[in-house]
Coordinates of C-alpha atoms and ligand atoms in Angstrom, one line a residue:
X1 CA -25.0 50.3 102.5
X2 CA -25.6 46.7 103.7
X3 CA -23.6 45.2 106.6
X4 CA -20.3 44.0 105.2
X5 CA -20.1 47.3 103.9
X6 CA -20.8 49.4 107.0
X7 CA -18.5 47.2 108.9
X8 CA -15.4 47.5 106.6
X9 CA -17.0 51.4 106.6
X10 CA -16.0 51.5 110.5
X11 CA -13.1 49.0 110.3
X12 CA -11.4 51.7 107.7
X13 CA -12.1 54.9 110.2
X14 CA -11.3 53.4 112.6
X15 CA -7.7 52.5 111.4
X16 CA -7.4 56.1 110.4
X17 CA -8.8 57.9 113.6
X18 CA -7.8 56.0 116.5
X19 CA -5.9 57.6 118.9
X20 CA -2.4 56.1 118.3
X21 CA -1.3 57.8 121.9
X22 CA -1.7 55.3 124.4
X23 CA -2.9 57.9 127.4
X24 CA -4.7 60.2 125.7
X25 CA -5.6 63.4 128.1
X26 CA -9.3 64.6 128.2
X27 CA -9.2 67.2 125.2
X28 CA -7.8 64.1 123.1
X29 CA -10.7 62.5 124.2
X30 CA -13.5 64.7 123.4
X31 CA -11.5 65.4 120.0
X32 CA -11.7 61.5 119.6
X33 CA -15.3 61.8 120.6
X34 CA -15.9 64.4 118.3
X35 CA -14.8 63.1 115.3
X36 CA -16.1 59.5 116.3
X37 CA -19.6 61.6 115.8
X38 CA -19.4 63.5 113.2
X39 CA -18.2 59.9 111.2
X40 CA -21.5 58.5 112.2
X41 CA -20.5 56.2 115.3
X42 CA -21.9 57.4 118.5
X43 CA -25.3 56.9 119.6
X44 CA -25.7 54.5 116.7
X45 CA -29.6 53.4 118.1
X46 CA -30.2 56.3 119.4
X47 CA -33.3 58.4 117.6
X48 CA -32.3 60.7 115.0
X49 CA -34.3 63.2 116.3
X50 CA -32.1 64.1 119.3
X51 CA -28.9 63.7 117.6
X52 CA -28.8 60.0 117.4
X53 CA -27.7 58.0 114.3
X54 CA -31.6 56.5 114.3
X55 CA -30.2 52.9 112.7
X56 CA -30.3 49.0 114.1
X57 CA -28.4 46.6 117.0
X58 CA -27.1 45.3 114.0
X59 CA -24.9 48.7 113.1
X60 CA -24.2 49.0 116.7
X61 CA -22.8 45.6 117.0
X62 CA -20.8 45.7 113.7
X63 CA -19.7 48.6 114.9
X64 CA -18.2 47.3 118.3
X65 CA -17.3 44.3 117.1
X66 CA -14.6 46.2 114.7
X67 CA -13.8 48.5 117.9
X68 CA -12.5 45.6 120.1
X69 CA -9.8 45.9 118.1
X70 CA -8.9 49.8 118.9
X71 CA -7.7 51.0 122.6
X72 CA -10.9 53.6 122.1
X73 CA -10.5 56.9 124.7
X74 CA -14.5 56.7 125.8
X75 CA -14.0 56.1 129.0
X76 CA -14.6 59.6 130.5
X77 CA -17.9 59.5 128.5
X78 CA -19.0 55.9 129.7
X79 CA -21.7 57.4 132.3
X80 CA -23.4 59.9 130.0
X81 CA -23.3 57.1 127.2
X82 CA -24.2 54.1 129.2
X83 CA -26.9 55.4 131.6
X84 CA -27.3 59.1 132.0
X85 CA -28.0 60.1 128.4
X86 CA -30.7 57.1 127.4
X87 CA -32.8 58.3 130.5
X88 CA -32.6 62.0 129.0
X89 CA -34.1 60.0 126.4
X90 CA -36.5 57.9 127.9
X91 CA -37.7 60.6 130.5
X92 CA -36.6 64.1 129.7
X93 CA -38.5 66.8 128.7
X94 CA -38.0 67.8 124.7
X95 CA -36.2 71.2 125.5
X96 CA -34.1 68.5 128.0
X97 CA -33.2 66.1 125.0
X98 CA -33.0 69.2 122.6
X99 CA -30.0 70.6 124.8
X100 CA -28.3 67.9 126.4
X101 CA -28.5 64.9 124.2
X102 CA -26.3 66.0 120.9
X103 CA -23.4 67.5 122.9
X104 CA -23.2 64.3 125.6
X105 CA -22.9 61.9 122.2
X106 CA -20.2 64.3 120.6
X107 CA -18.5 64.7 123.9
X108 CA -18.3 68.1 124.1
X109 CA -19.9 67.5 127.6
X110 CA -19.8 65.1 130.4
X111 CA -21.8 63.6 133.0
X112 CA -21.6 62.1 135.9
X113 CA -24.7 59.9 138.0
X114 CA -25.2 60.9 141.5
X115 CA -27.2 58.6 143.3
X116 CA -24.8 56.7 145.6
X117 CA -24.7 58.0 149.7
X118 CA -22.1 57.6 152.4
X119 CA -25.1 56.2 154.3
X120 CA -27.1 55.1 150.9
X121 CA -25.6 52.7 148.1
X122 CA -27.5 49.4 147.9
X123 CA -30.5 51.2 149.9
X124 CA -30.3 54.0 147.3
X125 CA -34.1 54.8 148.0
X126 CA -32.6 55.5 151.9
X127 CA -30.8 58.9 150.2
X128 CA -30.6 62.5 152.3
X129 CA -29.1 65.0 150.0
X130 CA -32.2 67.8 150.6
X131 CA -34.0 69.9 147.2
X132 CA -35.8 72.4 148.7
X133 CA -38.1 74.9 146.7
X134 CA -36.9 78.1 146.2
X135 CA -40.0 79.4 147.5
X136 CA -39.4 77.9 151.0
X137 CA -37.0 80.5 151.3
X138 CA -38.9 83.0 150.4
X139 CA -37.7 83.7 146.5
X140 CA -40.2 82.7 143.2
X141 CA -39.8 78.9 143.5
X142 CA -39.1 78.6 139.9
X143 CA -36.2 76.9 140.7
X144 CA -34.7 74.3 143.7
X145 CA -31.9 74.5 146.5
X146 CA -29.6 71.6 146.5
X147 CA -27.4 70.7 149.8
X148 CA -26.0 67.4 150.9
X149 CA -23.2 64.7 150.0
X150 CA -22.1 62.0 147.4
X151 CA -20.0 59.5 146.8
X152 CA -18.5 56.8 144.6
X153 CA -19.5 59.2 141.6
X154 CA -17.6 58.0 138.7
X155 CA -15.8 60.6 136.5
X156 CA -17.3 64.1 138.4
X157 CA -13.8 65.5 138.5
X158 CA -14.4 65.9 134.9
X159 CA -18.0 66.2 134.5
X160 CA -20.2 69.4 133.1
X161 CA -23.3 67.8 134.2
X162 CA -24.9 65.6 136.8
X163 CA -28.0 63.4 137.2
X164 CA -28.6 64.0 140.6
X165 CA -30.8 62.3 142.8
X166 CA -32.2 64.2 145.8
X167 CA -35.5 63.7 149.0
X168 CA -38.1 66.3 148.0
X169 CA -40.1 65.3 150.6
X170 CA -39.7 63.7 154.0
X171 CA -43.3 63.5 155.0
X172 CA -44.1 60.5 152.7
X173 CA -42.4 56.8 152.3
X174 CA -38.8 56.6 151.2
X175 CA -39.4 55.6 148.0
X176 CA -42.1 58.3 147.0
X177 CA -40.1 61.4 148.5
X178 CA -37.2 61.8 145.4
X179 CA -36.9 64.1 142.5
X180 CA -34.5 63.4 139.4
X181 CA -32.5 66.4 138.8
X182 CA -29.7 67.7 135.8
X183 CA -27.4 69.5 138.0
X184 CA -24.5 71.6 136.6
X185 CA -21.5 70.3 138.2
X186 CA -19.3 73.6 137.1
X187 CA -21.8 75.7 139.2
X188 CA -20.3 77.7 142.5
X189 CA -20.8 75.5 145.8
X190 CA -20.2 72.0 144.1
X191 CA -16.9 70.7 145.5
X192 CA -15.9 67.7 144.1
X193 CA -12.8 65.6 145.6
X194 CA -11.4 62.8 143.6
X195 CA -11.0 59.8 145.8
X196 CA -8.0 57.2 145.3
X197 CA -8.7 53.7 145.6
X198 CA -6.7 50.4 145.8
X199 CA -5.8 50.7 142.3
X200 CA -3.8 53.8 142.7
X201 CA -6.2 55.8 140.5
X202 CA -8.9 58.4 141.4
X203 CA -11.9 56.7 139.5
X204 CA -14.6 58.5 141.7
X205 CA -15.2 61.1 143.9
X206 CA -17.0 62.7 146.8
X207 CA -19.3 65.8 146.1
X208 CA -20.7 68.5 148.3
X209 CA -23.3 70.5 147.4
X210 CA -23.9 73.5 149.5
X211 CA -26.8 75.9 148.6
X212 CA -26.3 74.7 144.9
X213 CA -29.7 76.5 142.9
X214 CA -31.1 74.1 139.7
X215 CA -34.0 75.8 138.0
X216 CA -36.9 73.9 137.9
X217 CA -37.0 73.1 133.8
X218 CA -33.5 70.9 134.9
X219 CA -35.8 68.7 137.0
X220 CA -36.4 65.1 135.0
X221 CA -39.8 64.2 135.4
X222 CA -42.5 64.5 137.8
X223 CA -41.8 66.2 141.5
X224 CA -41.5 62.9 143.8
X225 CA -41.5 60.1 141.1
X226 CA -37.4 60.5 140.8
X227 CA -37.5 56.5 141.9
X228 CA -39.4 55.5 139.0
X229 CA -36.7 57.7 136.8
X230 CA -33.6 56.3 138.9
X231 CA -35.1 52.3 138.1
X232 CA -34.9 53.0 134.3
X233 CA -31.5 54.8 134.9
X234 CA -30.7 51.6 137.0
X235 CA -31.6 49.7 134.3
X236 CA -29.7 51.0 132.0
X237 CA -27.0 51.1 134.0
X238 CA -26.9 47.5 134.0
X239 CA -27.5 46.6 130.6
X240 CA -24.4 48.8 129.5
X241 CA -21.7 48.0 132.2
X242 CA -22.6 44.3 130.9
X243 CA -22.3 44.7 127.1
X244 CA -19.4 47.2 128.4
X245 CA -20.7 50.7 127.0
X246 CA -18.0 53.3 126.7
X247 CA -15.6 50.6 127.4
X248 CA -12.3 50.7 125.5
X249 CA -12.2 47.8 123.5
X250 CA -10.3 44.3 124.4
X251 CA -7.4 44.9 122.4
X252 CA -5.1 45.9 125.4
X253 CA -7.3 43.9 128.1
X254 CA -4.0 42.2 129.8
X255 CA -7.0 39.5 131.6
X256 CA -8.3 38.8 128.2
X257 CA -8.0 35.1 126.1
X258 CA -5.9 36.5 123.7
X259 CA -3.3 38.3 126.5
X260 CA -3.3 34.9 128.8
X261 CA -2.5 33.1 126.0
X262 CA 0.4 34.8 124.8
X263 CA 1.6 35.4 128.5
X264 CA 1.1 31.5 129.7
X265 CA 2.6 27.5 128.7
X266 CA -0.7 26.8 126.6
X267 CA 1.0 23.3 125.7
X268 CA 0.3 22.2 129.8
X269 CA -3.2 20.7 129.4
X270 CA -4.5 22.0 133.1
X271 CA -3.5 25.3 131.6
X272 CA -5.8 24.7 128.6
X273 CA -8.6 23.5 130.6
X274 CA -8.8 27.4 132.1
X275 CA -8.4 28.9 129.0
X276 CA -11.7 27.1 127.8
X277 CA -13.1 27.8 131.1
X278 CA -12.5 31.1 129.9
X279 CA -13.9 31.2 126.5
X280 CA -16.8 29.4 127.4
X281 CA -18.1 31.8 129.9
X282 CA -17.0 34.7 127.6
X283 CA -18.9 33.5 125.2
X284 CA -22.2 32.3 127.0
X285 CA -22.2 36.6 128.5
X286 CA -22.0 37.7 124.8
X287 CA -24.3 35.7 123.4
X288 CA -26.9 36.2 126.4
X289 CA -26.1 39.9 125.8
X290 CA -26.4 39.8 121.7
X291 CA -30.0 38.1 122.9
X292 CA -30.9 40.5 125.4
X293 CA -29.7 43.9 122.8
X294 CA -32.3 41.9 120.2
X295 CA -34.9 41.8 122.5
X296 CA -34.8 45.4 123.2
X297 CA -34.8 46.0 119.7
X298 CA -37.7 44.2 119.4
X299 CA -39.6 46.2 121.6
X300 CA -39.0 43.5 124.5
X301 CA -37.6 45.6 127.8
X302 CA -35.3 43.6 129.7
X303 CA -36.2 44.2 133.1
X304 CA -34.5 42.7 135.7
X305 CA -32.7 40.2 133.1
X306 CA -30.2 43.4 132.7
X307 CA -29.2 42.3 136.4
X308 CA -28.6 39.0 135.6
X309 CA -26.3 40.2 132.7
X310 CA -24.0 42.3 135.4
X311 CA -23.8 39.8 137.7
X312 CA -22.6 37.5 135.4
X313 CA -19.6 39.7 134.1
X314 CA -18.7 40.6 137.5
X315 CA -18.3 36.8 137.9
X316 CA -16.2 36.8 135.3
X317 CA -14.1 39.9 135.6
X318 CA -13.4 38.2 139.0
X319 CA -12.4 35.2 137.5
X320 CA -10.6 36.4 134.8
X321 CA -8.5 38.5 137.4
X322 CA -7.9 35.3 139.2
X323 CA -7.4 33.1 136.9
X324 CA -4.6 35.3 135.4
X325 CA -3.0 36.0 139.1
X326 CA -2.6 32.2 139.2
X327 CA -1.5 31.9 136.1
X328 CA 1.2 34.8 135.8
X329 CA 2.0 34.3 139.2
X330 CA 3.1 37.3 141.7
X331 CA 4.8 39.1 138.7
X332 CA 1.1 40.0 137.8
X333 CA 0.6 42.0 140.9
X334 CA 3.3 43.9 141.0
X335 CA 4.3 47.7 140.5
X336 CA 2.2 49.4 138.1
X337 CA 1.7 47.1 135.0
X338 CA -1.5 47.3 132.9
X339 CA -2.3 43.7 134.4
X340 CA -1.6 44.6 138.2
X341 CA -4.3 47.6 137.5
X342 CA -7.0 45.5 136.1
X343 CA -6.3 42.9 138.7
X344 CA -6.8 45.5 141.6
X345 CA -10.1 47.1 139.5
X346 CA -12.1 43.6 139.4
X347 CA -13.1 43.6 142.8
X348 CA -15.1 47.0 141.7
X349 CA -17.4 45.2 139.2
X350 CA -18.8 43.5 141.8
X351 CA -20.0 46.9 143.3
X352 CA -20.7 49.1 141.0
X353 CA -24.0 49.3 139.8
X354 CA -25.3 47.2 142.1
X355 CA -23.6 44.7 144.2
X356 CA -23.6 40.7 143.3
X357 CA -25.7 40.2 146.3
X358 CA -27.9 42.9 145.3
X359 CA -28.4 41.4 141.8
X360 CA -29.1 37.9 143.2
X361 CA -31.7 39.9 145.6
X362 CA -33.3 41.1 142.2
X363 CA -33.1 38.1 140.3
X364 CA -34.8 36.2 142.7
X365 CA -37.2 38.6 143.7
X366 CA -38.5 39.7 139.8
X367 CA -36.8 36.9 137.5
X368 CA -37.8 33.7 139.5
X369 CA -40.2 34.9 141.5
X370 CA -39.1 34.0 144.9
X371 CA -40.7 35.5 148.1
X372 CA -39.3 39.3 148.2
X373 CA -37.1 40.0 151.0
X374 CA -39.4 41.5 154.2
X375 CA -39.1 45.4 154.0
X376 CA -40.3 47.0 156.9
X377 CA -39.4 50.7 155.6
X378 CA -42.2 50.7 152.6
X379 CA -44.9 52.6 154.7
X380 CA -43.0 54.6 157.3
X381 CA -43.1 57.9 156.1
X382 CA -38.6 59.0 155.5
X383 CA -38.1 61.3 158.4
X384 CA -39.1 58.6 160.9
X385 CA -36.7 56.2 159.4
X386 CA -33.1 55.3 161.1
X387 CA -31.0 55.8 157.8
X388 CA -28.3 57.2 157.1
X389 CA -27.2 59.8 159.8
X390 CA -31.0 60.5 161.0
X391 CA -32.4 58.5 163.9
Ligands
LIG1 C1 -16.1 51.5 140.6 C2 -17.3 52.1 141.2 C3 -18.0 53.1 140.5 C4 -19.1 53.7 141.1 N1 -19.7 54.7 140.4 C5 -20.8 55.3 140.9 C6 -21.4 56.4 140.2 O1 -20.9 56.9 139.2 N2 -22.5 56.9 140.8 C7 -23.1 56.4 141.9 O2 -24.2 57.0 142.4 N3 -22.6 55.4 142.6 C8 -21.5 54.8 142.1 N4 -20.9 53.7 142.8 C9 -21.5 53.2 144.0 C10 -22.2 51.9 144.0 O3 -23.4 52.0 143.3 C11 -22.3 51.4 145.4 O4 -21.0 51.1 145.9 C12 -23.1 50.1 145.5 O5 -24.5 50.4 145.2 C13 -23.0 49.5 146.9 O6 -23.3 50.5 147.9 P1 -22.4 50.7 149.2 O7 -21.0 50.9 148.7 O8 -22.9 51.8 150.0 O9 -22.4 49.4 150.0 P2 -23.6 48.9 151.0 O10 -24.9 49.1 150.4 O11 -23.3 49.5 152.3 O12 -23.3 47.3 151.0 C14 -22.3 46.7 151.9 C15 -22.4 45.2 151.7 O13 -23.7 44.8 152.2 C16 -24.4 44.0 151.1 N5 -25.8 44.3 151.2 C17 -26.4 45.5 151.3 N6 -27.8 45.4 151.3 C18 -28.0 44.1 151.1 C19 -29.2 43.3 151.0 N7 -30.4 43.9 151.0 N8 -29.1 41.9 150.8 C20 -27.9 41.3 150.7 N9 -26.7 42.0 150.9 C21 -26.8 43.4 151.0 C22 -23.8 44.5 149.8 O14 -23.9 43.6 148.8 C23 -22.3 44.8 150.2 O15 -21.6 43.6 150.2 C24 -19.7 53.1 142.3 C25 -19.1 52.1 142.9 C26 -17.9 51.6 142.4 C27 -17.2 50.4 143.2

């Protein structure tokens, strides 16, 4: 089938299989999910071997490009999609991408990332939730005990699964001390507690974990190197929340062009002036992010690019959520209105995943090659560090 063909291919399921509800509940969405797989559509890129569709960025993009028309329910999978599942495949064992990878793109499960701290976000590395060795307690050490707190995770309330983050060792610097775990977030002494924010919505959570056992073939690479997993989980992370992975599409995006323009006087010329403002910047992201997907694909890794990529649609959510507050006036903030949510969620983009200042840290440090920030933590071994609540 050549393009034009898969494209009017996706165009035609999706007119028939979108979900016509306009809140569909979770088993609507792993339905959706289901079906969306089984058709072909999810992990488009992704190897055939683990359950991927094994074809080009150019499927995956006519695919999305025909999506943005659809209010897609993909939201709950967005973290196993966008960051937990391509580290599975990048760093998991075979028997880890034989059993996880399939079900996470037909969303029969879901995942959640655990990195994020009360006393540990942009200093990630600074983390205190403890995996011991089973054998430190005196059992056969085929397997680990997990205790200690996160927060911010995105979707847990609904999650199966976890890729958790957790100190091994406190003997060593901070950086060297973590192991990259798959945690089952169903298991007896994970308590997870949804957390409301400003929006009025519980979008993450806190999670405990108290005496919570993983068996050691659920650990994701090498005991203590869980920092050089988490960077290409980081990575990832980045690249998708830019080209907006798992994101519905912009059809019922009340900050979009197409929504301002239908909402606003387009015939007052100060008025058009923002609504090119608008498209310009739209479009300069999309193209940098068509460039950066074709890199990939042609075996070019992004790096720290990926951060300049999220930075620049945090910019722009934040302006698009202003720009539409001026523009609508104080009707767009009030009650409960599709636009007065996605007004109060902008501020988030600039957090999650990295804050702004955070990117600009990276950028300059690994992009332009600006004298790193002075770290005076990078040869003290963890415990005598004053993080978190130690010290
Ligand atoms: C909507 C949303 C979803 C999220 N989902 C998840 C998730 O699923 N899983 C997960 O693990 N985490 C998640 N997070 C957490 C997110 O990764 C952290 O909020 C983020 O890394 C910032 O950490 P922090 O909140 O602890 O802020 P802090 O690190 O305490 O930062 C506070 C302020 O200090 C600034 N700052 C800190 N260090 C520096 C520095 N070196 N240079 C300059 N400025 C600095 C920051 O930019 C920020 O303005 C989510 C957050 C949000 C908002």
């Amino acid at each position: 089938m050549n393009l034009d063909e898969y494209r009017r291919a996706a165009r035609d399921w999706l007119l028939e299989n979108a979900p016509k509800d306009d809140s569909p509940d979770i088993a609507q969405a792993k339905d959706f999910m289901a079906r969306l797989y089984d058709a072909g559509y999810s992990g488009i890129t992704w190897p055939e071997r683990w359950g991927g569709q094994g074809l080009t960025q150019a499927e995956e993009r006519a695919f999305a490009a025909e999506a943005r028309d659809f209010a897609l329910p993909t939201y709950v999978f967005s973290i196993g999609l966008g960051m937990t599942g391509p580290t599975l495949v990048d760093r998991g064992s075979d028997e880890q991408r034989e059993r996880f990878v399939r079900p996470l793109l037909r969303g029969e499960e879901i995942w959640c990332q655990l990195f994020s701290e009360p006393g540990a976000g942009s200093d990630v590395a600074g983390l205190q939730t403890r995996a011991e060795r089973d054998e430190a307690r005196g059992a056969r050490g085929d397997s680990w005990i997990v205790n200690g707190q996160k927060v911010w995770t995105s979707v847990a309330q609904h999650a199966d699964w976890g890729l958790l983050l957790a100190r091994t060792d406190v003997d060593v610097p901070k950086h060297r001390g973590l192991t990259m775990f798959v945690v089952d977030m169903r298991h007896p002494g994970v308590t997870v507690r949804p957390l409301r924010d400003m929006t009025g919505r519980a979008h993450f959570n806190e999670i405990f974990f108290d005496d919570v056992p993983i068996p050691d073939e659920h650990r994701v690479g090498d005991v203590n190197d869980g920092w050089s997993v988490a960077v290409t989980t980081l990575l990832h992370e980045r690249l998708s929340i830019s080209a907006g992975v798992g994101m519905s599409g912009q059809k019922d995006d009340p900050t979009s062009l197409e929504a301002l323009r239908q909402a606003v006087d387009t015939t007052d010329p100060l008025v058009r002036d923002e609504l090119v403002e608008l498209h310009v910047r739209s479009r300069a992201l999309a193209l940098f992010n068509q460039r950066l997907a074709q890199e990939t694909r042609a075996g070019l890794f992004p790096g720290a690019r990926g951060s300049a990529a999220k930075l620049l649609l945090a910019e722009l959510t934040l302006f698009r959520a202003d720009l539409a507050t001026r523009l609508v006036g104080p009707a767009s903030v009030v009650g409960d209105s599709p636009l007065a949510h996605a007004i109060s969620l902008a501020p988030a983009m600039a957090l999650g995943g990295g804050t702004n200042e955070i990117m600009r840290n990276i950028i300059g440090d690994r992009v332009l090659n600006l004298p790193p920030e002075p770290r005076v933590d990078k040869t003290v071994p963890f415990k005598d560090l004053k993080v978190g609540t130690q010290g």
